[in-house]
Amino acid sequence: MTYLLLTVTVMAFVAIYAFLMRHWMVAKPLVGTAAVMLMLTAIFDNVIIATGIVAYDQEKISGIMVGVAPIEDFAYTVLAIVLVPSLFNFFRTKL
């Protein structure tokens, strides 16, 4: 299984969840959060990959890179940006 296939599978479930929970999410704060989180992901992923702390099997990544970081790494940041606030708001009203 490639990282891209795994990422697309997880993103499909999160997209369905986000669609169902869209009334719990406020878009405006997510834009600023996304900008900061994606910038931090770009910086720190490149550092940990360039220093050899993390390595990827080149045959399992898509080949699309941001510096030395595969684009698949950024998908998990986007997923966190969508999931964390909506889950927080959902459970805040339930607890």
mmCIF file of N, CA and C in Angstrom:
data_model
loop_
_atom_site.group_PDB
_atom_site.id
_atom_site.type_symbol
_atom_site.label_atom_id
_atom_site.label_comp_id
_atom_site.label_asym_id
_atom_site.label_seq_id
_atom_site.Cartn_x
_atom_site.Cartn_y
_atom_site.Cartn_z
ATOM 1 N N MET A 1 0.846 -1.180 0.000
ATOM 2 C CA MET A 1 0.000 0.000 0.000
ATOM 3 C C MET A 1 0.891 1.244 0.000
ATOM 4 N N THR A 2 0.556 2.202 -0.837
ATOM 5 C CA THR A 2 1.327 3.440 -0.888
ATOM 6 C C THR A 2 0.798 4.427 0.139
ATOM 7 N N TYR A 3 1.638 5.405 0.468
ATOM 8 C CA TYR A 3 1.212 6.447 1.406
ATOM 9 C C TYR A 3 0.047 7.241 0.822
ATOM 10 N N LEU A 4 0.060 7.448 -0.498
ATOM 11 C CA LEU A 4 -1.014 8.202 -1.141
ATOM 12 C C LEU A 4 -2.349 7.461 -1.013
ATOM 13 N N LEU A 5 -2.343 6.155 -1.221
ATOM 14 C CA LEU A 5 -3.576 5.376 -1.091
ATOM 15 C C LEU A 5 -4.094 5.416 0.344
ATOM 16 N N LEU A 6 -3.203 5.277 1.295
ATOM 17 C CA LEU A 6 -3.587 5.368 2.705
ATOM 18 C C LEU A 6 -4.161 6.749 3.021
ATOM 19 N N THR A 7 -3.505 7.782 2.524
ATOM 20 C CA THR A 7 -3.946 9.158 2.766
ATOM 21 C C THR A 7 -5.318 9.416 2.153
ATOM 22 N N VAL A 8 -5.511 8.982 0.922
ATOM 23 C CA VAL A 8 -6.799 9.191 0.250
ATOM 24 C C VAL A 8 -7.913 8.448 0.986
ATOM 25 N N THR A 9 -7.626 7.254 1.469
ATOM 26 C CA THR A 9 -8.626 6.489 2.216
ATOM 27 C C THR A 9 -9.039 7.220 3.489
ATOM 28 N N VAL A 10 -8.062 7.671 4.248
ATOM 29 C CA VAL A 10 -8.356 8.396 5.490
ATOM 30 C C VAL A 10 -9.072 9.705 5.181
ATOM 31 N N MET A 11 -8.620 10.415 4.141
ATOM 32 C CA MET A 11 -9.248 11.692 3.786
ATOM 33 C C MET A 11 -10.695 11.507 3.349
ATOM 34 N N ALA A 12 -11.014 10.394 2.719
ATOM 35 C CA ALA A 12 -12.396 10.142 2.305
ATOM 36 C C ALA A 12 -13.313 10.038 3.524
ATOM 37 N N PHE A 13 -12.865 9.301 4.541
ATOM 38 C CA PHE A 13 -13.666 9.194 5.761
ATOM 39 C C PHE A 13 -13.807 10.546 6.457
ATOM 40 N N VAL A 14 -12.733 11.305 6.503
ATOM 41 C CA VAL A 14 -12.778 12.617 7.153
ATOM 42 C C VAL A 14 -13.636 13.590 6.347
ATOM 43 N N ALA A 15 -13.606 13.495 5.035
ATOM 44 C CA ALA A 15 -14.448 14.363 4.203
ATOM 45 C C ALA A 15 -15.925 14.089 4.468
ATOM 46 N N ILE A 16 -16.278 12.829 4.596
ATOM 47 C CA ILE A 16 -17.667 12.480 4.923
ATOM 48 C C ILE A 16 -18.033 13.020 6.300
ATOM 49 N N TYR A 17 -17.142 12.817 7.263
ATOM 50 C CA TYR A 17 -17.368 13.329 8.614
ATOM 51 C C TYR A 17 -17.513 14.854 8.594
ATOM 52 N N ALA A 18 -16.611 15.538 7.884
ATOM 53 C CA ALA A 18 -16.649 17.006 7.827
ATOM 54 C C ALA A 18 -17.950 17.489 7.189
ATOM 55 N N PHE A 19 -18.413 16.779 6.174
ATOM 56 C CA PHE A 19 -19.673 17.157 5.542
ATOM 57 C C PHE A 19 -20.829 17.019 6.529
ATOM 58 N N LEU A 20 -20.835 15.933 7.274
ATOM 59 C CA LEU A 20 -21.911 15.718 8.246
ATOM 60 C C LEU A 20 -21.846 16.690 9.418
ATOM 61 N N MET A 21 -20.657 17.131 9.773
ATOM 62 C CA MET A 21 -20.465 18.021 10.921
ATOM 63 C C MET A 21 -20.190 19.472 10.517
ATOM 64 N N ARG A 22 -20.516 19.831 9.288
ATOM 65 C CA ARG A 22 -20.166 21.165 8.781
ATOM 66 C C ARG A 22 -20.781 22.298 9.603
ATOM 67 N N HIS A 23 -21.901 22.054 10.261
ATOM 68 C CA HIS A 23 -22.510 23.110 11.077
ATOM 69 C C HIS A 23 -21.735 23.352 12.368
ATOM 70 N N TRP A 24 -20.826 22.451 12.737
ATOM 71 C CA TRP A 24 -20.001 22.620 13.943
ATOM 72 C C TRP A 24 -18.726 23.415 13.654
ATOM 73 N N MET A 25 -18.400 23.594 12.385
ATOM 74 C CA MET A 25 -17.133 24.232 12.025
ATOM 75 C C MET A 25 -17.361 25.663 11.554
ATOM 76 N N VAL A 26 -16.482 26.555 11.965
ATOM 77 C CA VAL A 26 -16.501 27.944 11.516
ATOM 78 C C VAL A 26 -15.300 28.113 10.592
ATOM 79 N N ALA A 27 -15.540 28.505 9.353
ATOM 80 C CA ALA A 27 -14.482 28.510 8.342
ATOM 81 C C ALA A 27 -13.412 29.571 8.570
ATOM 82 N N LYS A 28 -13.790 30.759 9.022
ATOM 83 C CA LYS A 28 -12.828 31.862 9.106
ATOM 84 C C LYS A 28 -11.615 31.544 9.983
ATOM 85 N N PRO A 29 -11.779 31.042 11.206
ATOM 86 C CA PRO A 29 -10.591 30.719 12.010
ATOM 87 C C PRO A 29 -9.760 29.575 11.421
ATOM 88 N N LEU A 30 -10.398 28.701 10.662
ATOM 89 C CA LEU A 30 -9.668 27.570 10.094
ATOM 90 C C LEU A 30 -8.672 28.000 9.025
ATOM 91 N N VAL A 31 -8.943 29.100 8.344
ATOM 92 C CA VAL A 31 -8.028 29.577 7.304
ATOM 93 C C VAL A 31 -6.701 30.010 7.916
ATOM 94 N N GLY A 32 -6.754 30.805 8.968
ATOM 95 C CA GLY A 32 -5.529 31.231 9.647
ATOM 96 C C GLY A 32 -4.798 30.065 10.274
ATOM 97 N N THR A 33 -5.560 29.168 10.877
ATOM 98 C CA THR A 33 -4.971 27.974 11.475
ATOM 99 C C THR A 33 -4.280 27.131 10.417
ATOM 100 N N ALA A 34 -4.933 26.965 9.284
ATOM 101 C CA ALA A 34 -4.349 26.173 8.198
ATOM 102 C C ALA A 34 -3.047 26.788 7.704
ATOM 103 N N ALA A 35 -3.017 28.097 7.550
ATOM 104 C CA ALA A 35 -1.794 28.757 7.079
ATOM 105 C C ALA A 35 -0.632 28.515 8.037
ATOM 106 N N VAL A 36 -0.876 28.707 9.320
ATOM 107 C CA VAL A 36 0.188 28.523 10.318
ATOM 108 C C VAL A 36 0.608 27.060 10.402
ATOM 109 N N MET A 37 -0.353 26.159 10.485
ATOM 110 C CA MET A 37 -0.035 24.737 10.636
ATOM 111 C C MET A 37 0.688 24.171 9.418
ATOM 112 N N LEU A 38 0.270 24.566 8.224
ATOM 113 C CA LEU A 38 0.943 24.071 7.023
ATOM 114 C C LEU A 38 2.361 24.625 6.914
ATOM 115 N N MET A 39 2.558 25.872 7.327
ATOM 116 C CA MET A 39 3.905 26.441 7.331
ATOM 117 C C MET A 39 4.793 25.684 8.321
ATOM 118 N N LEU A 40 4.281 25.432 9.518
ATOM 119 C CA LEU A 40 5.054 24.685 10.516
ATOM 120 C C LEU A 40 5.333 23.255 10.054
ATOM 121 N N THR A 41 4.360 22.641 9.407
ATOM 122 C CA THR A 41 4.566 21.297 8.872
ATOM 123 C C THR A 41 5.673 21.305 7.827
ATOM 124 N N ALA A 42 5.660 22.299 6.946
ATOM 125 C CA ALA A 42 6.703 22.392 5.917
ATOM 126 C C ALA A 42 8.081 22.531 6.551
ATOM 127 N N ILE A 43 8.194 23.384 7.538
ATOM 128 C CA ILE A 43 9.494 23.610 8.181
ATOM 129 C C ILE A 43 9.964 22.360 8.909
ATOM 130 N N PHE A 44 9.158 21.858 9.818
ATOM 131 C CA PHE A 44 9.604 20.762 10.671
ATOM 132 C C PHE A 44 9.705 19.429 9.935
ATOM 133 N N ASP A 45 8.818 19.163 8.981
ATOM 134 C CA ASP A 45 8.955 17.930 8.202
ATOM 135 C C ASP A 45 10.250 17.936 7.403
ATOM 136 N N ASN A 46 10.573 19.073 6.804
ATOM 137 C CA ASN A 46 11.820 19.158 6.048
ATOM 138 C C ASN A 46 13.028 18.959 6.951
ATOM 139 N N VAL A 47 12.979 19.504 8.157
ATOM 140 C CA VAL A 47 14.101 19.342 9.091
ATOM 141 C C VAL A 47 14.257 17.884 9.501
ATOM 142 N N ILE A 48 13.166 17.236 9.915
ATOM 143 C CA ILE A 48 13.304 15.863 10.406
ATOM 144 C C ILE A 48 13.638 14.875 9.290
ATOM 145 N N ILE A 49 13.209 15.165 8.074
ATOM 146 C CA ILE A 49 13.557 14.287 6.955
ATOM 147 C C ILE A 49 15.000 14.537 6.517
ATOM 148 N N ALA A 50 15.387 15.807 6.421
ATOM 149 C CA ALA A 50 16.753 16.142 5.989
ATOM 150 C C ALA A 50 17.809 15.650 6.975
ATOM 151 N N THR A 51 17.486 15.623 8.257
ATOM 152 C CA THR A 51 18.452 15.160 9.258
ATOM 153 C C THR A 51 18.443 13.643 9.416
ATOM 154 N N GLY A 52 17.523 12.961 8.746
ATOM 155 C CA GLY A 52 17.495 11.504 8.792
ATOM 156 C C GLY A 52 16.704 10.914 9.941
ATOM 157 N N ILE A 53 16.002 11.741 10.684
ATOM 158 C CA ILE A 53 15.180 11.228 11.785
ATOM 159 C C ILE A 53 14.034 10.380 11.230
ATOM 160 N N VAL A 54 13.474 10.818 10.109
ATOM 161 C CA VAL A 54 12.386 10.105 9.440
ATOM 162 C C VAL A 54 12.808 9.856 8.000
ATOM 163 N N ALA A 55 12.465 8.690 7.486
ATOM 164 C CA ALA A 55 12.755 8.374 6.082
ATOM 165 C C ALA A 55 11.529 7.705 5.467
ATOM 166 N N TYR A 56 11.335 7.927 4.195
ATOM 167 C CA TYR A 56 10.210 7.341 3.476
ATOM 168 C C TYR A 56 10.729 6.420 2.389
ATOM 169 N N ASP A 57 10.027 5.321 2.178
ATOM 170 C CA ASP A 57 10.332 4.425 1.072
ATOM 171 C C ASP A 57 9.954 5.167 -0.207
ATOM 172 N N GLN A 58 10.915 5.443 -1.048
ATOM 173 C CA GLN A 58 10.684 6.250 -2.250
ATOM 174 C C GLN A 58 9.677 5.612 -3.207
ATOM 175 N N GLU A 59 9.522 4.304 -3.141
ATOM 176 C CA GLU A 59 8.566 3.630 -4.020
ATOM 177 C C GLU A 59 7.129 3.755 -3.518
ATOM 178 N N LYS A 60 6.956 4.204 -2.285
ATOM 179 C CA LYS A 60 5.610 4.291 -1.709
ATOM 180 C C LYS A 60 5.082 5.713 -1.604
ATOM 181 N N ILE A 61 5.859 6.705 -2.021
ATOM 182 C CA ILE A 61 5.375 8.085 -2.003
ATOM 183 C C ILE A 61 5.011 8.512 -3.417
ATOM 184 N N SER A 62 4.214 9.566 -3.516
ATOM 185 C CA SER A 62 3.734 10.014 -4.825
ATOM 186 C C SER A 62 4.820 10.661 -5.668
ATOM 187 N N GLY A 63 5.847 11.187 -5.027
ATOM 188 C CA GLY A 63 6.907 11.881 -5.756
ATOM 189 C C GLY A 63 6.726 13.389 -5.754
ATOM 190 N N ILE A 64 5.559 13.861 -5.332
ATOM 191 C CA ILE A 64 5.331 15.301 -5.218
ATOM 192 C C ILE A 64 5.920 15.740 -3.885
ATOM 193 N N MET A 65 6.870 16.662 -3.947
ATOM 194 C CA MET A 65 7.608 17.049 -2.747
ATOM 195 C C MET A 65 7.487 18.548 -2.481
ATOM 196 N N VAL A 66 7.532 18.898 -1.212
ATOM 197 C CA VAL A 66 7.680 20.287 -0.769
ATOM 198 C C VAL A 66 9.013 20.294 -0.036
ATOM 199 N N GLY A 67 10.044 20.733 -0.727
ATOM 200 C CA GLY A 67 11.396 20.567 -0.207
ATOM 201 C C GLY A 67 11.744 19.095 -0.283
ATOM 202 N N VAL A 68 12.022 18.474 0.859
ATOM 203 C CA VAL A 68 12.278 17.029 0.890
ATOM 204 C C VAL A 68 11.111 16.259 1.503
ATOM 205 N N ALA A 69 10.038 16.965 1.850
ATOM 206 C CA ALA A 69 8.867 16.332 2.473
ATOM 207 C C ALA A 69 7.846 15.936 1.405
ATOM 208 N N PRO A 70 7.368 14.697 1.453
ATOM 209 C CA PRO A 70 6.334 14.288 0.500
ATOM 210 C C PRO A 70 5.014 14.999 0.799
ATOM 211 N N ILE A 71 4.264 15.251 -0.235
ATOM 212 C CA ILE A 71 3.004 15.984 -0.103
ATOM 213 C C ILE A 71 2.024 15.245 0.815
ATOM 214 N N GLU A 72 2.168 13.934 0.926
ATOM 215 C CA GLU A 72 1.270 13.159 1.786
ATOM 216 C C GLU A 72 1.336 13.619 3.240
ATOM 217 N N ASP A 73 2.491 14.094 3.675
ATOM 218 C CA ASP A 73 2.622 14.580 5.053
ATOM 219 C C ASP A 73 1.678 15.741 5.348
ATOM 220 N N PHE A 74 1.415 16.556 4.362
ATOM 221 C CA PHE A 74 0.582 17.737 4.564
ATOM 222 C C PHE A 74 -0.894 17.376 4.686
ATOM 223 N N ALA A 75 -1.280 16.240 4.147
ATOM 224 C CA ALA A 75 -2.676 15.815 4.247
ATOM 225 C C ALA A 75 -3.076 15.592 5.697
ATOM 226 N N TYR A 76 -2.165 15.047 6.489
ATOM 227 C CA TYR A 76 -2.498 14.785 7.891
ATOM 228 C C TYR A 76 -2.659 16.081 8.678
ATOM 229 N N THR A 77 -1.951 17.110 8.291
ATOM 230 C CA THR A 77 -2.133 18.421 8.920
ATOM 231 C C THR A 77 -3.520 18.962 8.588
ATOM 232 N N VAL A 78 -3.912 18.847 7.335
ATOM 233 C CA VAL A 78 -5.244 19.305 6.921
ATOM 234 C C VAL A 78 -6.323 18.513 7.659
ATOM 235 N N LEU A 79 -6.126 17.219 7.796
ATOM 236 C CA LEU A 79 -7.101 16.400 8.518
ATOM 237 C C LEU A 79 -7.230 16.843 9.965
ATOM 238 N N ALA A 80 -6.118 17.137 10.598
ATOM 239 C CA ALA A 80 -6.154 17.598 11.993
ATOM 240 C C ALA A 80 -6.867 18.936 12.105
ATOM 241 N N ILE A 81 -6.646 19.812 11.142
ATOM 242 C CA ILE A 81 -7.287 21.130 11.153
ATOM 243 C C ILE A 81 -8.806 20.984 11.057
ATOM 244 N N VAL A 82 -9.271 20.002 10.327
ATOM 245 C CA VAL A 82 -10.712 19.772 10.188
ATOM 246 C C VAL A 82 -11.273 19.008 11.388
ATOM 247 N N LEU A 83 -10.579 17.948 11.801
ATOM 248 C CA LEU A 83 -11.120 17.077 12.842
ATOM 249 C C LEU A 83 -11.107 17.670 14.241
ATOM 250 N N VAL A 84 -10.004 18.244 14.650
ATOM 251 C CA VAL A 84 -9.870 18.677 16.044
ATOM 252 C C VAL A 84 -10.929 19.709 16.437
ATOM 253 N N PRO A 85 -11.112 20.797 15.691
ATOM 254 C CA PRO A 85 -12.139 21.768 16.118
ATOM 255 C C PRO A 85 -13.559 21.205 16.084
ATOM 256 N N SER A 86 -13.865 20.412 15.063
ATOM 257 C CA SER A 86 -15.231 19.891 14.986
ATOM 258 C C SER A 86 -15.495 18.870 16.091
ATOM 259 N N LEU A 87 -14.522 18.022 16.393
ATOM 260 C CA LEU A 87 -14.696 17.081 17.506
ATOM 261 C C LEU A 87 -14.788 17.811 18.842
ATOM 262 N N PHE A 88 -13.971 18.845 19.008
ATOM 263 C CA PHE A 88 -14.015 19.632 20.239
ATOM 264 C C PHE A 88 -15.398 20.248 20.431
ATOM 265 N N ASN A 89 -15.916 20.895 19.402
ATOM 266 C CA ASN A 89 -17.240 21.519 19.501
ATOM 267 C C ASN A 89 -18.343 20.485 19.697
ATOM 268 N N PHE A 90 -18.224 19.367 19.009
ATOM 269 C CA PHE A 90 -19.231 18.317 19.135
ATOM 270 C C PHE A 90 -19.278 17.768 20.559
ATOM 271 N N PHE A 91 -18.123 17.403 21.100
ATOM 272 C CA PHE A 91 -18.094 16.820 22.439
ATOM 273 C C PHE A 91 -18.310 17.853 23.535
ATOM 274 N N ARG A 92 -17.978 19.097 23.271
ATOM 275 C CA ARG A 92 -18.206 20.150 24.262
ATOM 276 C C ARG A 92 -19.693 20.289 24.559
ATOM 277 N N THR A 93 -20.510 20.137 23.540
ATOM 278 C CA THR A 93 -21.952 20.254 23.750
ATOM 279 C C THR A 93 -22.548 18.985 24.338
ATOM 280 N N LYS A 94 -21.863 17.869 24.198
ATOM 281 C CA LYS A 94 -22.373 16.588 24.693
ATOM 282 C C LYS A 94 -21.966 16.316 26.133
ATOM 283 N N LEU A 95 -20.903 16.952 26.615
ATOM 284 C CA LEU A 95 -20.409 16.661 27.970
ATOM 285 C C LEU A 95 -20.979 17.592 29.000
#
